[in-house]
Coordinates of C-alpha atoms in Angstrom, one line a residue:
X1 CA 3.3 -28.2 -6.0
X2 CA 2.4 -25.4 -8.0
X3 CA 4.4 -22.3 -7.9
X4 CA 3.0 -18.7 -7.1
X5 CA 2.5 -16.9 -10.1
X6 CA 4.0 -13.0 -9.8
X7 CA 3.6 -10.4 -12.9
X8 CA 5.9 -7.6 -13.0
X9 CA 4.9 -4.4 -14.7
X10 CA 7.4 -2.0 -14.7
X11 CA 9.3 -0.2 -18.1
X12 CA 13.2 -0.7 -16.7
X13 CA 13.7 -3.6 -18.7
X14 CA 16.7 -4.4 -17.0
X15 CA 15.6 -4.0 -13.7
X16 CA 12.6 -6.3 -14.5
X17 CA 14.6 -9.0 -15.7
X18 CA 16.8 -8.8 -12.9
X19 CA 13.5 -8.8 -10.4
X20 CA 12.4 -12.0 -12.6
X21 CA 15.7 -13.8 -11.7
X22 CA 15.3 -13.0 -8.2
X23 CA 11.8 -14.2 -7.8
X24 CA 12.7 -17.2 -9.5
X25 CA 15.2 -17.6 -7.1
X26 CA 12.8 -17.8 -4.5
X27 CA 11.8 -21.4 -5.4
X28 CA 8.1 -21.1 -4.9
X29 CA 7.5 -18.2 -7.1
X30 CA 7.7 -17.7 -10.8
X31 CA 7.4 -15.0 -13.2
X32 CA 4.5 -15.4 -15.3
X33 CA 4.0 -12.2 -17.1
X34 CA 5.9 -8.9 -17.7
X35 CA 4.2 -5.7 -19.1
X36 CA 6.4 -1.8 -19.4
X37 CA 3.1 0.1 -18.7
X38 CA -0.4 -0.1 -17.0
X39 CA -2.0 -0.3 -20.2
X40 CA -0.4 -3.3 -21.6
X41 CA -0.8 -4.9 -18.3
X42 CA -4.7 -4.8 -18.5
X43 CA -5.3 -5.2 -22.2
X44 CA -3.4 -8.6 -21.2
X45 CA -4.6 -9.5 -17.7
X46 CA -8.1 -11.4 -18.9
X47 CA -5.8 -13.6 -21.5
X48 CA -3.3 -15.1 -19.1
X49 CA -4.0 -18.5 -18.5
X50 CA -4.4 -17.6 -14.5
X51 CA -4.3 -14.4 -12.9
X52 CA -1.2 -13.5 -11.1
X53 CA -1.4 -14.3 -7.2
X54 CA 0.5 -11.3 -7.1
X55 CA 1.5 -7.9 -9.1
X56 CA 5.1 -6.0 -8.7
X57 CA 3.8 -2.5 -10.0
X58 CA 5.7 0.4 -11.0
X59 CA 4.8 3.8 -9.7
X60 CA 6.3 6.2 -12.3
X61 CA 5.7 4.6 -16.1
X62 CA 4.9 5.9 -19.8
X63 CA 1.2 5.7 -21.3
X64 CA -0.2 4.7 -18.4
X65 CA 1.7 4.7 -14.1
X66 CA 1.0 2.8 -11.2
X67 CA -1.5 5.3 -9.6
X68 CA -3.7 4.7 -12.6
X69 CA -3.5 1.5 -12.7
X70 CA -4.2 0.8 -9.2
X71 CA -7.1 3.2 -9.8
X72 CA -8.5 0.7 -12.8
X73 CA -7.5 -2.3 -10.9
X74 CA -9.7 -1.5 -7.9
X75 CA -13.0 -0.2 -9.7
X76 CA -12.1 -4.2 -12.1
X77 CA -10.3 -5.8 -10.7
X78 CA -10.3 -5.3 -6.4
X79 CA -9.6 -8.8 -5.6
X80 CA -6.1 -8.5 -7.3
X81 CA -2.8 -8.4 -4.8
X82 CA -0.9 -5.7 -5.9
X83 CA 2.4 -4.8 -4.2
X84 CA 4.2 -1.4 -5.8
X85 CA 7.5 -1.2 -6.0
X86 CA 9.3 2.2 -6.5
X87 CA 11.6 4.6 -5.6
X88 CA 9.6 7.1 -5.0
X89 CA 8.7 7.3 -1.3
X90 CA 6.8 10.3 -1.0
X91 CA 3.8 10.5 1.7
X92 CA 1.2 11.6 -1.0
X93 CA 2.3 8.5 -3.3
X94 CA 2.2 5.8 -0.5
X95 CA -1.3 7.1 0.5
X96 CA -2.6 7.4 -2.8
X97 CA -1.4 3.6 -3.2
X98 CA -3.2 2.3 -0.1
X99 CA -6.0 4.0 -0.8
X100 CA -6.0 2.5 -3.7
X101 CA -5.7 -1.0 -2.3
X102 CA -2.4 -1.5 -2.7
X103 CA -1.4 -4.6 -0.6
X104 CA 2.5 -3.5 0.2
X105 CA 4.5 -0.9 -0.8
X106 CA 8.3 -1.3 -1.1
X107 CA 10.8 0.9 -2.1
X108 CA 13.5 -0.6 -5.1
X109 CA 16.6 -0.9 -2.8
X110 CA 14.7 -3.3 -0.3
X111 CA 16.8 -6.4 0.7
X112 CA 15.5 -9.5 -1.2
X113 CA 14.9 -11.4 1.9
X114 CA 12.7 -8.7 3.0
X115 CA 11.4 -8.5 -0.3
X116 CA 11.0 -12.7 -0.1
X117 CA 8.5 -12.2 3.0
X118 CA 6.4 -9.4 2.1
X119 CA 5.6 -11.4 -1.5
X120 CA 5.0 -14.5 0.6
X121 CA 2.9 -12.3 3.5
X122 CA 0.9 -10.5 0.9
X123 CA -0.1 -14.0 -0.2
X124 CA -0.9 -15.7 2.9
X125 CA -1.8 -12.6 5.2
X126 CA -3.3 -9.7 3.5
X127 CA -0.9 -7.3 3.4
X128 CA 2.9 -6.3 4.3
X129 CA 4.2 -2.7 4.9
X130 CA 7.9 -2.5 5.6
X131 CA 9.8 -0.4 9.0
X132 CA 11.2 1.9 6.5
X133 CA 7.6 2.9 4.5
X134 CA 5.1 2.9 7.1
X135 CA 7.2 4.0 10.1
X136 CA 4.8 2.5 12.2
X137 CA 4.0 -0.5 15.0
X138 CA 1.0 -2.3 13.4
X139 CA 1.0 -5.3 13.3
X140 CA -0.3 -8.0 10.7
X141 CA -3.5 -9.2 10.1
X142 CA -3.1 -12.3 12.1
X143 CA -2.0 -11.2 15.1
X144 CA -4.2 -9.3 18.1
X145 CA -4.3 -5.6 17.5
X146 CA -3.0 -4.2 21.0
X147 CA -5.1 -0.9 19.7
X148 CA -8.8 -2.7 19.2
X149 CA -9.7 -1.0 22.7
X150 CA -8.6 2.6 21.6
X151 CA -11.2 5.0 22.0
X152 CA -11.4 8.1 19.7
X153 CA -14.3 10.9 19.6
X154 CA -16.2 12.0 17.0
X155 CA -13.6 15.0 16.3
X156 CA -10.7 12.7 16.3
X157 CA -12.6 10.2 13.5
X158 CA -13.3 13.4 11.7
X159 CA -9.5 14.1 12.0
X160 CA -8.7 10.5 11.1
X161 CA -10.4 10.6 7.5
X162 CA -9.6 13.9 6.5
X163 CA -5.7 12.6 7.2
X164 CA -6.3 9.8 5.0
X165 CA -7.2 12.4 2.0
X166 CA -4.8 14.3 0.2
X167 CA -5.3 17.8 2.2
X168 CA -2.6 18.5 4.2
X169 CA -2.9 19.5 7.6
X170 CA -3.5 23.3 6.9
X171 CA -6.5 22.4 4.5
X172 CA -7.5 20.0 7.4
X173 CA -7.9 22.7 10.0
X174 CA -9.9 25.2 7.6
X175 CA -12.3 22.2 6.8
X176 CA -12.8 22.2 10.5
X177 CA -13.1 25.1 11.4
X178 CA -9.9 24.6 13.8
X179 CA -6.5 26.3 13.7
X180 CA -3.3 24.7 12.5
X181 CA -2.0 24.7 15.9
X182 CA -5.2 22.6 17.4
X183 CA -5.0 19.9 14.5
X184 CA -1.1 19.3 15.3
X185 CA -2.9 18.9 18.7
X186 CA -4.9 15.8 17.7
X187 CA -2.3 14.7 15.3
X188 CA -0.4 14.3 17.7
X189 CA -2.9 13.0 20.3
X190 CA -4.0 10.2 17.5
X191 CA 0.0 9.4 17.4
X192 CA -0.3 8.4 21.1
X193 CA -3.1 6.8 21.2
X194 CA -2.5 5.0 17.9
X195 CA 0.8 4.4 18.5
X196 CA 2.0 5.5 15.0
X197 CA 4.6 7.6 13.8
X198 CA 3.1 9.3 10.7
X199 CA 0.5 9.9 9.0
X200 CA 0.9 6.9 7.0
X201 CA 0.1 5.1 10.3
X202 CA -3.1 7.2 10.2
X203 CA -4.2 5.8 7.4
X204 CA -2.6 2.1 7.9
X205 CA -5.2 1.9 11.4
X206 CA -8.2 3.9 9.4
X207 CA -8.0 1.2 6.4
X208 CA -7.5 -1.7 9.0
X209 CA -10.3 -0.9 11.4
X210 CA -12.5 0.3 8.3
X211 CA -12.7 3.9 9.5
X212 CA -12.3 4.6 5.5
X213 CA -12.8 1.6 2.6
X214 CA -10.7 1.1 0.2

């Protein structure tokens, strides 16, 4: 049976051999290729033998980070399974990453049994996004979304999009023409009806009923 092939490309050499051991622990998975930077990655990723079923990428690395490689990646490469593992956990990152097409996003301290099944649900589902990133109650590709039947108006998709952007919520309301007070109206509105807790959840529903593509 062949083994998953992951890539790891991240410049903490000690933390990537340790991430190899671990993935090889896993049995199914092996470690195929290790790059420090975005640009060795890609000057590489057309000689490996096969391409990686999936990516562990770095967010903050010399010569060339995550966000840049993500951005090459989708405009060459969008059928690649990227998952990007950092520490860094702030909002505008973790957008910028999805965006992106990032297919998970976990933070370096994750348990390895978590870490086990979002490698292996990235694989065979599309996608994982832990609890503790995306704060939200979507569920995975595969399963009924209890929110198909949610209807939003025309304002509320405007809202929607704009929240999947980098403005934040003050440069939201002067783009429409709205006070700050009325958008933390329909933020809070589309956290109801979404049933999300952030605005990472905003842009979790948007990319997975194609309100914005990715």
């Amino acid at each position: 049976m062949r083994k998953y092939s992951i890539a790891i490309v991240d410049d903490h050499l000690l933390f990537a051999q340790s991430l190899d051991s671990l993935v090889s622990s896993f049995g199914d998975y092996e470690v195929t290729f290790h790059a420090t930077n975005g640009k060795n990655f890609i000057e590489n990723l057309d000689r490996l033998k096969e391409k990686p079923d999936v990516v562990l990428l770095d967010i903050n690395m010399p010569i060339m980070n995550g966000i840049e490689t993500m951005s090459w990646l989708k405009e060459n490469k969008p059928e690649q399974k990227v998952i990007a593992l950092s520490m860094d956990d702030s909002e505008e990152t973790i957008i910028k990453m999805l965006r992106l097409g990032a297919k998970g996003y976990l933070l370096k301290d994750i348990h390895p049994q978590v870490f086990k099944r979002a490698i292996t649900d990235v694989i065979e589902k599309g996608f994982y996004y832990s609890e503790r990133i995306t704060n939200t109650l979507l569920d995975t590709l595969d399963r009924k979304d209890k929110n198909e039947d949610v209807f939003l108006k025309d304002r509320e998709i405007e809202f929607l999009k704009l929240a999947c952007t980098e403005k934040t919520y003050k440069e939201i309301a002067g783009e429409m023409y709205l006070s700050p007070k009325t958008i933390d109206g329909y933020r809070e509105t589309l956290f109801d009806k979404l049933e999300v807790k952030s605005r990472i959840g905003l842009v979790l529903y948007a990319i997975k009923h194609k309100y914005i593509e990715i």
